[in-house]
PDB file of N, CA, C and O in Angstrom:
ATOM      1  N   GLY A  85     156.218 -25.030  27.021  1.00  0.00           N
ATOM      2  CA  GLY A  85     156.794 -25.136  25.887  1.00  0.00           C
ATOM      3  C   GLY A  85     157.318 -26.783  26.068  1.00  0.00           C
ATOM      4  O   GLY A  85     158.037 -27.203  25.346  1.00  0.00           O
ATOM      5  N   CYS A  86     156.069 -27.050  26.297  1.00  0.00           N
ATOM      6  CA  CYS A  86     155.933 -28.686  26.021  1.00  0.00           C
ATOM      7  C   CYS A  86     155.455 -29.251  24.572  1.00  0.00           C
ATOM      8  O   CYS A  86     154.555 -28.287  24.402  1.00  0.00           O
ATOM      9  N   ASN A  87     155.468 -30.528  24.542  1.00  0.00           N
ATOM     10  CA  ASN A  87     155.471 -31.104  22.985  1.00  0.00           C
ATOM     11  C   ASN A  87     154.616 -32.080  23.089  1.00  0.00           C
ATOM     12  O   ASN A  87     155.613 -33.068  24.075  1.00  0.00           O
ATOM     13  N   PHE A  88     153.446 -32.562  22.906  1.00  0.00           N
ATOM     14  CA  PHE A  88     152.911 -33.936  23.298  1.00  0.00           C
ATOM     15  C   PHE A  88     152.447 -34.656  22.299  1.00  0.00           C
ATOM     16  O   PHE A  88     152.243 -33.966  20.909  1.00  0.00           O
ATOM     17  N   THR A  89     152.528 -35.653  21.930  1.00  0.00           N
ATOM     18  CA  THR A  89     152.358 -36.600  20.730  1.00  0.00           C
ATOM     19  C   THR A  89     150.992 -37.206  20.974  1.00  0.00           C
ATOM     20  O   THR A  89     150.840 -37.826  22.724  1.00  0.00           O
ATOM     21  N   MET A  90     150.274 -37.483  19.701  1.00  0.00           N
ATOM     22  CA  MET A  90     149.212 -38.441  20.166  1.00  0.00           C
ATOM     23  C   MET A  90     149.604 -39.987  20.055  1.00  0.00           C
ATOM     24  O   MET A  90     149.926 -40.182  19.482  1.00  0.00           O
ATOM     25  N   THR A  91     149.980 -40.434  21.332  1.00  0.00           N
ATOM     26  CA  THR A  91     150.052 -42.119  21.225  1.00  0.00           C
ATOM     27  C   THR A  91     148.643 -42.670  21.471  1.00  0.00           C
ATOM     28  O   THR A  91     147.828 -42.618  22.704  1.00  0.00           O
ATOM     29  N   PRO A  92     148.558 -44.179  21.231  1.00  0.00           N
ATOM     30  CA  PRO A  92     147.447 -44.652  21.121  1.00  0.00           C
ATOM     31  C   PRO A  92     147.293 -45.001  22.869  1.00  0.00           C
ATOM     32  O   PRO A  92     148.293 -45.412  23.319  1.00  0.00           O
ATOM     33  N   PRO A  93     146.181 -45.539  23.478  1.00  0.00           N
ATOM     34  CA  PRO A  93     146.166 -45.785  24.494  1.00  0.00           C
ATOM     35  C   PRO A  93     146.702 -47.227  24.697  1.00  0.00           C
ATOM     36  O   PRO A  93     146.552 -48.031  24.473  1.00  0.00           O
ATOM     37  N   ARG A  94     147.134 -47.661  26.264  1.00  0.00           N
ATOM     38  CA  ARG A  94     147.852 -48.917  26.695  1.00  0.00           C
ATOM     39  C   ARG A  94     147.122 -49.793  26.816  1.00  0.00           C
ATOM     40  O   ARG A  94     145.923 -49.708  27.685  1.00  0.00           O
ATOM     41  N   GLY A  95     147.682 -51.249  27.254  1.00  0.00           N
ATOM     42  CA  GLY A  95     146.184 -52.220  27.712  1.00  0.00           C
ATOM     43  C   GLY A  95     145.573 -52.614  26.639  1.00  0.00           C
ATOM     44  O   GLY A  95     145.362 -51.937  25.122  1.00  0.00           O
ATOM     45  N   LYS A  96     144.562 -53.615  26.781  1.00  0.00           N
ATOM     46  CA  LYS A  96     143.578 -54.291  25.892  1.00  0.00           C
ATOM     47  C   LYS A  96     142.648 -53.471  25.727  1.00  0.00           C
ATOM     48  O   LYS A  96     141.712 -53.300  27.161  1.00  0.00           O
ATOM     49  N   PRO A  97     141.263 -53.499  25.647  1.00  0.00           N
ATOM     50  CA  PRO A  97     139.885 -53.271  25.854  1.00  0.00           C
ATOM     51  C   PRO A  97     139.470 -53.839  26.627  1.00  0.00           C
ATOM     52  O   PRO A  97     139.389 -55.458  26.631  1.00  0.00           O
ATOM     53  N   PRO A  98     138.379 -53.365  27.337  1.00  0.00           N
ATOM     54  CA  PRO A  98     137.643 -53.941  28.244  1.00  0.00           C
ATOM     55  C   PRO A  98     136.509 -55.172  28.209  1.00  0.00           C
ATOM     56  O   PRO A  98     136.729 -56.056  28.393  1.00  0.00           O
ATOM     57  N   ALA A  99     136.165 -54.926  26.693  1.00  0.00           N
ATOM     58  CA  ALA A  99     135.582 -56.011  26.046  1.00  0.00           C
ATOM     59  C   ALA A  99     136.797 -57.508  25.969  1.00  0.00           C
ATOM     60  O   ALA A  99     135.818 -58.621  26.216  1.00  0.00           O
ATOM     61  N   MET A 100     137.586 -57.367  25.323  1.00  0.00           N
ATOM     62  CA  MET A 100     138.600 -58.063  25.381  1.00  0.00           C
ATOM     63  C   MET A 100     138.832 -59.112  26.754  1.00  0.00           C
ATOM     64  O   MET A 100     138.932 -60.340  26.597  1.00  0.00           O
ATOM     65  N   LYS A 101     139.272 -58.504  27.754  1.00  0.00           N
ATOM     66  CA  LYS A 101     139.491 -59.004  29.231  1.00  0.00           C
ATOM     67  C   LYS A 101     138.073 -59.310  29.527  1.00  0.00           C
ATOM     68  O   LYS A 101     137.962 -60.724  29.675  1.00  0.00           O
ATOM     69  N   ALA A 102     136.811 -58.619  29.505  1.00  0.00           N
ATOM     70  CA  ALA A 102     135.621 -59.750  29.625  1.00  0.00           C
ATOM     71  C   ALA A 102     135.340 -60.769  28.974  1.00  0.00           C
ATOM     72  O   ALA A 102     134.987 -62.123  29.294  1.00  0.00           O
ATOM     73  N   LEU A 103     135.154 -60.812  27.730  1.00  0.00           N
ATOM     74  CA  LEU A 103     135.644 -62.084  27.099  1.00  0.00           C
ATOM     75  C   LEU A 103     136.622 -63.440  27.584  1.00  0.00           C
ATOM     76  O   LEU A 103     136.199 -64.772  27.198  1.00  0.00           O
ATOM     77  N   ALA A 104     137.635 -62.697  27.638  1.00  0.00           N
ATOM     78  CA  ALA A 104     138.588 -63.860  28.216  1.00  0.00           C
ATOM     79  C   ALA A 104     138.146 -64.585  29.689  1.00  0.00           C
ATOM     80  O   ALA A 104     138.055 -65.910  30.006  1.00  0.00           O
ATOM     81  N   LEU A 105     137.431 -63.546  30.703  1.00  0.00           N
ATOM     82  CA  LEU A 105     137.201 -64.070  31.232  1.00  0.00           C
ATOM     83  C   LEU A 105     135.802 -64.978  31.574  1.00  0.00           C
ATOM     84  O   LEU A 105     135.869 -65.814  32.412  1.00  0.00           O
ATOM     85  N   LEU A 106     134.595 -64.590  30.356  1.00  0.00           N
ATOM     86  CA  LEU A 106     133.589 -65.524  30.033  1.00  0.00           C
ATOM     87  C   LEU A 106     133.630 -66.842  29.998  1.00  0.00           C
ATOM     88  O   LEU A 106     133.668 -68.004  29.967  1.00  0.00           O
ATOM     89  N   LEU A 107     135.283 -66.409  29.081  1.00  0.00           N
ATOM     90  CA  LEU A 107     135.834 -68.042  28.226  1.00  0.00           C
ATOM     91  C   LEU A 107     136.417 -68.947  29.442  1.00  0.00           C
ATOM     92  O   LEU A 107     136.578 -70.156  29.154  1.00  0.00           O
ATOM     93  N   TYR A 108     137.197 -68.394  30.447  1.00  0.00           N
ATOM     94  CA  TYR A 108     137.244 -69.285  31.417  1.00  0.00           C
ATOM     95  C   TYR A 108     136.713 -69.908  32.203  1.00  0.00           C
ATOM     96  O   TYR A 108     136.707 -70.586  33.035  1.00  0.00           O
ATOM     97  N   ALA A 109     135.692 -68.679  33.145  1.00  0.00           N
ATOM     98  CA  ALA A 109     134.786 -69.095  33.953  1.00  0.00           C
ATOM     99  C   ALA A 109     133.480 -70.408  32.819  1.00  0.00           C
ATOM    100  O   ALA A 109     133.309 -70.779  33.606  1.00  0.00           O
ATOM    101  N   MET A 110     133.339 -70.396  31.676  1.00  0.00           N
ATOM    102  CA  MET A 110     132.574 -71.343  31.237  1.00  0.00           C
ATOM    103  C   MET A 110     133.333 -72.530  31.653  1.00  0.00           C
ATOM    104  O   MET A 110     133.077 -74.013  31.539  1.00  0.00           O
ATOM    105  N   GLY A 111     134.661 -73.046  32.035  1.00  0.00           N
ATOM    106  CA  GLY A 111     135.531 -74.029  31.841  1.00  0.00           C
ATOM    107  C   GLY A 111     135.798 -75.012  30.845  1.00  0.00           C
ATOM    108  O   GLY A 111     136.349 -76.214  30.753  1.00  0.00           O
ATOM    109  N   ASN A 112     135.588 -74.623  29.747  1.00  0.00           N
ATOM    110  CA  ASN A 112     135.979 -74.949  28.270  1.00  0.00           C
ATOM    111  C   ASN A 112     137.154 -74.647  28.046  1.00  0.00           C
ATOM    112  O   ASN A 112     137.486 -75.292  27.066  1.00  0.00           O
ATOM    113  N   MET A 113     137.807 -73.742  28.461  1.00  0.00           N
ATOM    114  CA  MET A 113     139.082 -73.262  27.645  1.00  0.00           C
ATOM    115  C   MET A 113     140.181 -72.928  29.056  1.00  0.00           C
ATOM    116  O   MET A 113     140.233 -72.797  29.878  1.00  0.00           O
ATOM    117  N   SER A 114     141.651 -73.338  28.414  1.00  0.00           N
ATOM    118  CA  SER A 114     142.606 -73.140  29.097  1.00  0.00           C
ATOM    119  C   SER A 114     143.578 -71.848  28.599  1.00  0.00           C
ATOM    120  O   SER A 114     142.358 -71.274  28.038  1.00  0.00           O
ATOM    121  N   PHE A 115     144.177 -71.016  29.296  1.00  0.00           N
ATOM    122  CA  PHE A 115     144.709 -69.592  29.910  1.00  0.00           C
ATOM    123  C   PHE A 115     145.366 -69.624  28.117  1.00  0.00           C
ATOM    124  O   PHE A 115     145.280 -69.137  27.530  1.00  0.00           O
ATOM    125  N   CYS A 116     146.303 -70.978  27.537  1.00  0.00           N
ATOM    126  CA  CYS A 116     146.632 -71.170  26.389  1.00  0.00           C
ATOM    127  C   CYS A 116     146.008 -71.164  25.470  1.00  0.00           C
ATOM    128  O   CYS A 116     146.239 -70.320  24.540  1.00  0.00           O
ATOM    129  N   SER A 117     144.596 -71.715  25.366  1.00  0.00           N
ATOM    130  CA  SER A 117     143.666 -71.654  24.434  1.00  0.00           C
ATOM    131  C   SER A 117     142.839 -70.002  23.971  1.00  0.00           C
ATOM    132  O   SER A 117     142.903 -69.810  23.211  1.00  0.00           O
ATOM    133  N   ILE A 118     142.655 -69.750  25.190  1.00  0.00           N
ATOM    134  CA  ILE A 118     142.370 -68.075  25.486  1.00  0.00           C
ATOM    135  C   ILE A 118     143.093 -67.423  24.711  1.00  0.00           C
ATOM    136  O   ILE A 118     143.359 -66.375  24.028  1.00  0.00           O
ATOM    137  N   ALA A 119     144.365 -67.267  25.309  1.00  0.00           N
ATOM    138  CA  ALA A 119     145.462 -66.135  24.795  1.00  0.00           C
ATOM    139  C   ALA A 119     145.987 -66.506  22.845  1.00  0.00           C
ATOM    140  O   ALA A 119     145.853 -65.990  22.726  1.00  0.00           O
ATOM    141  N   ARG A 120     145.860 -68.112  22.449  1.00  0.00           N
ATOM    142  CA  ARG A 120     145.851 -67.820  20.957  1.00  0.00           C
ATOM    143  C   ARG A 120     145.074 -67.482  20.470  1.00  0.00           C
ATOM    144  O   ARG A 120     144.924 -66.842  19.469  1.00  0.00           O
ATOM    145  N   LEU A 121     143.729 -67.490  20.917  1.00  0.00           N
ATOM    146  CA  LEU A 121     142.414 -67.104  20.354  1.00  0.00           C
ATOM    147  C   LEU A 121     142.043 -65.247  20.059  1.00  0.00           C
ATOM    148  O   LEU A 121     142.120 -64.733  19.316  1.00  0.00           O
ATOM    149  N   LEU A 122     142.828 -64.795  21.318  1.00  0.00           N
ATOM    150  CA  LEU A 122     143.134 -63.497  21.389  1.00  0.00           C
ATOM    151  C   LEU A 122     143.965 -62.681  21.219  1.00  0.00           C
ATOM    152  O   LEU A 122     144.279 -61.838  20.679  1.00  0.00           O
ATOM    153  N   GLY A 123     145.226 -63.337  20.871  1.00  0.00           N
ATOM    154  CA  GLY A 123     146.447 -62.610  20.346  1.00  0.00           C
ATOM    155  C   GLY A 123     147.436 -62.014  21.759  1.00  0.00           C
ATOM    156  O   GLY A 123     148.035 -61.267  21.333  1.00  0.00           O
ATOM    157  N   VAL A 124     147.186 -62.663  23.112  1.00  0.00           N
ATOM    158  CA  VAL A 124     148.054 -62.394  23.778  1.00  0.00           C
ATOM    159  C   VAL A 124     148.298 -62.894  24.548  1.00  0.00           C
ATOM    160  O   VAL A 124     148.403 -64.768  24.164  1.00  0.00           O
ATOM    161  N   SER A 125     149.276 -63.110  25.390  1.00  0.00           N
ATOM    162  CA  SER A 125     149.870 -64.328  26.391  1.00  0.00           C
ATOM    163  C   SER A 125     148.989 -64.718  27.031  1.00  0.00           C
ATOM    164  O   SER A 125     148.410 -64.285  27.842  1.00  0.00           O
ATOM    165  N   ASP A 126     149.502 -66.093  27.530  1.00  0.00           N
ATOM    166  CA  ASP A 126     148.914 -66.732  28.550  1.00  0.00           C
ATOM    167  C   ASP A 126     148.963 -65.847  30.156  1.00  0.00           C
ATOM    168  O   ASP A 126     147.859 -65.840  31.020  1.00  0.00           O
ATOM    169  N   VAL A 127     149.980 -65.658  30.095  1.00  0.00           N
ATOM    170  CA  VAL A 127     150.411 -64.658  31.735  1.00  0.00           C
ATOM    171  C   VAL A 127     149.322 -63.436  31.598  1.00  0.00           C
ATOM    172  O   VAL A 127     148.806 -63.262  32.654  1.00  0.00           O
ATOM    173  N   ALA A 128     148.992 -62.875  30.832  1.00  0.00           N
ATOM    174  CA  ALA A 128     148.295 -62.195  30.631  1.00  0.00           C
ATOM    175  C   ALA A 128     146.470 -62.036  31.171  1.00  0.00           C
ATOM    176  O   ALA A 128     146.289 -62.044  31.664  1.00  0.00           O
ATOM    177  N   ILE A 129     146.623 -63.668  30.691  1.00  0.00           N
ATOM    178  CA  ILE A 129     145.154 -64.004  30.645  1.00  0.00           C
ATOM    179  C   ILE A 129     144.941 -64.539  31.979  1.00  0.00           C
ATOM    180  O   ILE A 129     144.376 -63.921  32.982  1.00  0.00           O
ATOM    181  N   LEU A 130     146.294 -64.892  32.423  1.00  0.00           N
ATOM    182  CA  LEU A 130     146.044 -65.290  34.129  1.00  0.00           C
ATOM    183  C   LEU A 130     146.001 -64.123  35.033  1.00  0.00           C
ATOM    184  O   LEU A 130     145.173 -63.788  35.912  1.00  0.00           O
ATOM    185  N   ASN A 131     146.470 -63.322  34.837  1.00  0.00           N
ATOM    186  CA  ASN A 131     146.640 -61.633  35.376  1.00  0.00           C
ATOM    187  C   ASN A 131     145.290 -60.994  35.227  1.00  0.00           C
ATOM    188  O   ASN A 131     144.884 -60.485  36.649  1.00  0.00           O
ATOM    189  N   TRP A 132     144.460 -60.944  34.683  1.00  0.00           N
ATOM    190  CA  TRP A 132     143.026 -60.599  34.107  1.00  0.00           C
ATOM    191  C   TRP A 132     142.409 -61.356  34.947  1.00  0.00           C
ATOM    192  O   TRP A 132     141.745 -61.069  35.705  1.00  0.00           O
ATOM    193  N   VAL A 133     142.351 -62.565  35.142  1.00  0.00           N
ATOM    194  CA  VAL A 133     141.816 -63.676  35.917  1.00  0.00           C
ATOM    195  C   VAL A 133     141.877 -63.481  37.047  1.00  0.00           C
ATOM    196  O   VAL A 133     141.047 -63.286  38.462  1.00  0.00           O
ATOM    197  N   ARG A 134     143.140 -63.014  37.832  1.00  0.00           N
ATOM    198  CA  ARG A 134     143.346 -63.026  39.455  1.00  0.00           C
ATOM    199  C   ARG A 134     142.795 -61.554  39.735  1.00  0.00           C
ATOM    200  O   ARG A 134     142.812 -61.443  40.708  1.00  0.00           O
ATOM    201  N   ASP A 135     143.026 -60.315  39.017  1.00  0.00           N
ATOM    202  CA  ASP A 135     142.502 -59.234  39.478  1.00  0.00           C
ATOM    203  C   ASP A 135     141.276 -59.076  39.274  1.00  0.00           C
ATOM    204  O   ASP A 135     140.572 -58.781  40.020  1.00  0.00           O
ATOM    205  N   GLU A 136     140.148 -59.960  38.032  1.00  0.00           N
ATOM    206  CA  GLU A 136     138.939 -60.077  38.831  1.00  0.00           C
ATOM    207  C   GLU A 136     138.372 -60.777  39.829  1.00  0.00           C
ATOM    208  O   GLU A 136     137.736 -60.694  40.518  1.00  0.00           O
ATOM    209  N   ALA A 137     139.055 -62.033  39.826  1.00  0.00           N
ATOM    210  CA  ALA A 137     138.801 -62.254  41.745  1.00  0.00           C
ATOM    211  C   ALA A 137     138.905 -61.359  42.890  1.00  0.00           C
ATOM    212  O   ALA A 137     138.507 -62.078  43.615  1.00  0.00           O
ATOM    213  N   ARG A 138     140.478 -60.486  42.634  1.00  0.00           N
ATOM    214  CA  ARG A 138     140.706 -60.068  43.750  1.00  0.00           C
ATOM    215  C   ARG A 138     138.988 -58.736  43.576  1.00  0.00           C
ATOM    216  O   ARG A 138     139.128 -58.664  44.985  1.00  0.00           O
ATOM    217  N   ASN A 139     139.148 -58.364  42.908  1.00  0.00           N
ATOM    218  CA  ASN A 139     137.702 -57.789  42.932  1.00  0.00           C
ATOM    219  C   ASN A 139     136.256 -58.334  43.804  1.00  0.00           C
ATOM    220  O   ASN A 139     135.154 -57.528  43.929  1.00  0.00           O
ATOM    221  N   LEU A 140     136.051 -59.405  43.391  1.00  0.00           N
ATOM    222  CA  LEU A 140     135.081 -60.306  44.040  1.00  0.00           C
ATOM    223  C   LEU A 140     134.995 -60.697  45.165  1.00  0.00           C
ATOM    224  O   LEU A 140     135.592 -60.399  46.401  1.00  0.00           O
ATOM    225  N   PRO A 141     133.411 -59.992  46.118  1.00  0.00           N
ATOM    226  CA  PRO A 141     133.145 -60.159  47.583  1.00  0.00           C
ATOM    227  C   PRO A 141     133.504 -61.805  47.767  1.00  0.00           C
ATOM    228  O   PRO A 141     133.343 -62.639  47.374  1.00  0.00           O
ATOM    229  N   ALA A 142     133.872 -61.698  48.852  1.00  0.00           N
ATOM    230  CA  ALA A 142     134.391 -63.121  49.894  1.00  0.00           C
ATOM    231  C   ALA A 142     132.743 -63.794  49.799  1.00  0.00           C
ATOM    232  O   ALA A 142     132.006 -63.440  49.956  1.00  0.00           O
ATOM    233  N   PRO A 143     133.100 -64.969  49.970  1.00  0.00           N
ATOM    234  CA  PRO A 143     131.782 -65.836  49.596  1.00  0.00           C
ATOM    235  C   PRO A 143     131.494 -65.840  50.993  1.00  0.00           C
ATOM    236  O   PRO A 143     132.467 -65.795  52.187  1.00  0.00           O
ATOM    237  N   SER A 144     130.205 -65.681  51.044  1.00  0.00           N
ATOM    238  CA  SER A 144     129.421 -66.231  52.674  1.00  0.00           C
ATOM    239  C   SER A 144     128.142 -66.745  52.724  1.00  0.00           C
ATOM    240  O   SER A 144     127.110 -66.517  51.765  1.00  0.00           O
ATOM    241  N   ILE A 145     128.226 -68.165  53.232  1.00  0.00           N
ATOM    242  CA  ILE A 145     127.462 -69.217  53.783  1.00  0.00           C
ATOM    243  C   ILE A 145     126.401 -68.820  54.820  1.00  0.00           C
ATOM    244  O   ILE A 145     127.154 -69.011  55.938  1.00  0.00           O
ATOM    245  N   GLU A 146     125.173 -68.576  54.570  1.00  0.00           N
ATOM    246  CA  GLU A 146     124.101 -68.333  55.841  1.00  0.00           C
ATOM    247  C   GLU A 146     123.265 -68.972  56.057  1.00  0.00           C
ATOM    248  O   GLU A 146     122.687 -68.787  57.230  1.00  0.00           O
ATOM    249  N   ALA A 147     123.326 -69.783  55.053  1.00  0.00           N
ATOM    250  CA  ALA A 147     122.172 -71.068  55.480  1.00  0.00           C
ATOM    251  C   ALA A 147     122.720 -72.165  56.371  1.00  0.00           C
ATOM    252  O   ALA A 147     123.780 -72.465  56.097  1.00  0.00           O
ATOM    253  N   GLU A 148     121.678 -72.838  57.107  1.00  0.00           N
ATOM    254  CA  GLU A 148     122.017 -73.640  57.942  1.00  0.00           C
ATOM    255  C   GLU A 148     122.266 -74.854  56.985  1.00  0.00           C
ATOM    256  O   GLU A 148     121.715 -75.464  55.852  1.00  0.00           O
ATOM    257  N   GLN A 149     123.319 -75.702  57.384  1.00  0.00           N
ATOM    258  CA  GLN A 149     123.465 -77.033  57.142  1.00  0.00           C
ATOM    259  C   GLN A 149     122.651 -77.817  57.400  1.00  0.00           C
ATOM    260  O   GLN A 149     122.212 -78.459  58.440  1.00  0.00           O
ATOM    261  N   VAL A 150     122.148 -78.799  56.521  1.00  0.00           N
ATOM    262  CA  VAL A 150     121.341 -80.058  57.089  1.00  0.00           C
ATOM    263  C   VAL A 150     121.907 -81.297  56.358  1.00  0.00           C
ATOM    264  O   VAL A 150     122.193 -81.663  54.818  1.00  0.00           O
ATOM    265  N   VAL A 151     122.198 -82.628  57.119  1.00  0.00           N
ATOM    266  CA  VAL A 151     122.908 -83.724  56.730  1.00  0.00           C
ATOM    267  C   VAL A 151     121.548 -85.073  56.431  1.00  0.00           C
ATOM    268  O   VAL A 151     121.209 -84.903  57.493  1.00  0.00           O
ATOM    269  N   VAL A 152     121.762 -85.013  55.603  1.00  0.00           N
ATOM    270  CA  VAL A 152     120.592 -86.203  55.111  1.00  0.00           C
ATOM    271  C   VAL A 152     121.240 -87.705  54.597  1.00  0.00           C
ATOM    272  O   VAL A 152     122.105 -87.731  53.808  1.00  0.00           O
ATOM    273  N   THR A 153     120.598 -88.825  55.295  1.00  0.00           N
ATOM    274  CA  THR A 153     121.427 -90.305  55.008  1.00  0.00           C
ATOM    275  C   THR A 153     120.137 -91.039  54.709  1.00  0.00           C
ATOM    276  O   THR A 153     119.438 -91.074  55.376  1.00  0.00           O
ATOM    277  N   LEU A 154     120.909 -91.589  53.027  1.00  0.00           N
ATOM    278  CA  LEU A 154     119.541 -92.452  52.557  1.00  0.00           C
ATOM    279  C   LEU A 154     120.058 -94.157  52.945  1.00  0.00           C
ATOM    280  O   LEU A 154     121.518 -93.793  52.577  1.00  0.00           O
ATOM    281  N   ASP A 155     119.439 -94.571  53.104  1.00  0.00           N
ATOM    282  CA  ASP A 155     119.666 -95.935  53.314  1.00  0.00           C
ATOM    283  C   ASP A 155     118.834 -96.941  52.073  1.00  0.00           C
ATOM    284  O   ASP A 155     117.369 -96.392  51.655  1.00  0.00           O
ATOM    285  N   GLN A 156     119.606 -97.962  51.520  1.00  0.00           N
ATOM    286  CA  GLN A 156     118.931 -98.362  50.216  1.00  0.00           C
ATOM    287  C   GLN A 156     118.569 -99.181  50.960  1.00  0.00           C
ATOM    288  O   GLN A 156     118.988-100.373  51.831  1.00  0.00           O
ATOM    289  N   GLN A 157     117.057-100.103  50.727  1.00  0.00           N
ATOM    290  CA  GLN A 157     116.863-101.378  51.342  1.00  0.00           C
ATOM    291  C   GLN A 157     116.132-102.101  49.977  1.00  0.00           C
ATOM    292  O   GLN A 157     115.856-101.933  49.189  1.00  0.00           O
ATOM    293  N   PHE A 158     116.652-103.372  50.036  1.00  0.00           N
ATOM    294  CA  PHE A 158     116.197-104.266  48.310  1.00  0.00           C
ATOM    295  C   PHE A 158     115.925-105.568  49.245  1.00  0.00           C
ATOM    296  O   PHE A 158     115.280-105.851  50.544  1.00  0.00           O
TER     297      PHE A 158
END
């Protein structure tokens, strides 16, 4: 005896989130600019970036470090 209605899925499409992350990663646009372009809030963009950052692996540096000192002689 249950009735269900066809409701649209919640949230934004993954392609929109990927575009927002790409624009932010390129370093040319702010959260507000991306939000204005995509028609969402700047807090939503911030949350998308934070969620994606949590899924990234921890950075690991396994190469040895070499210090080079250059002297200029005139």
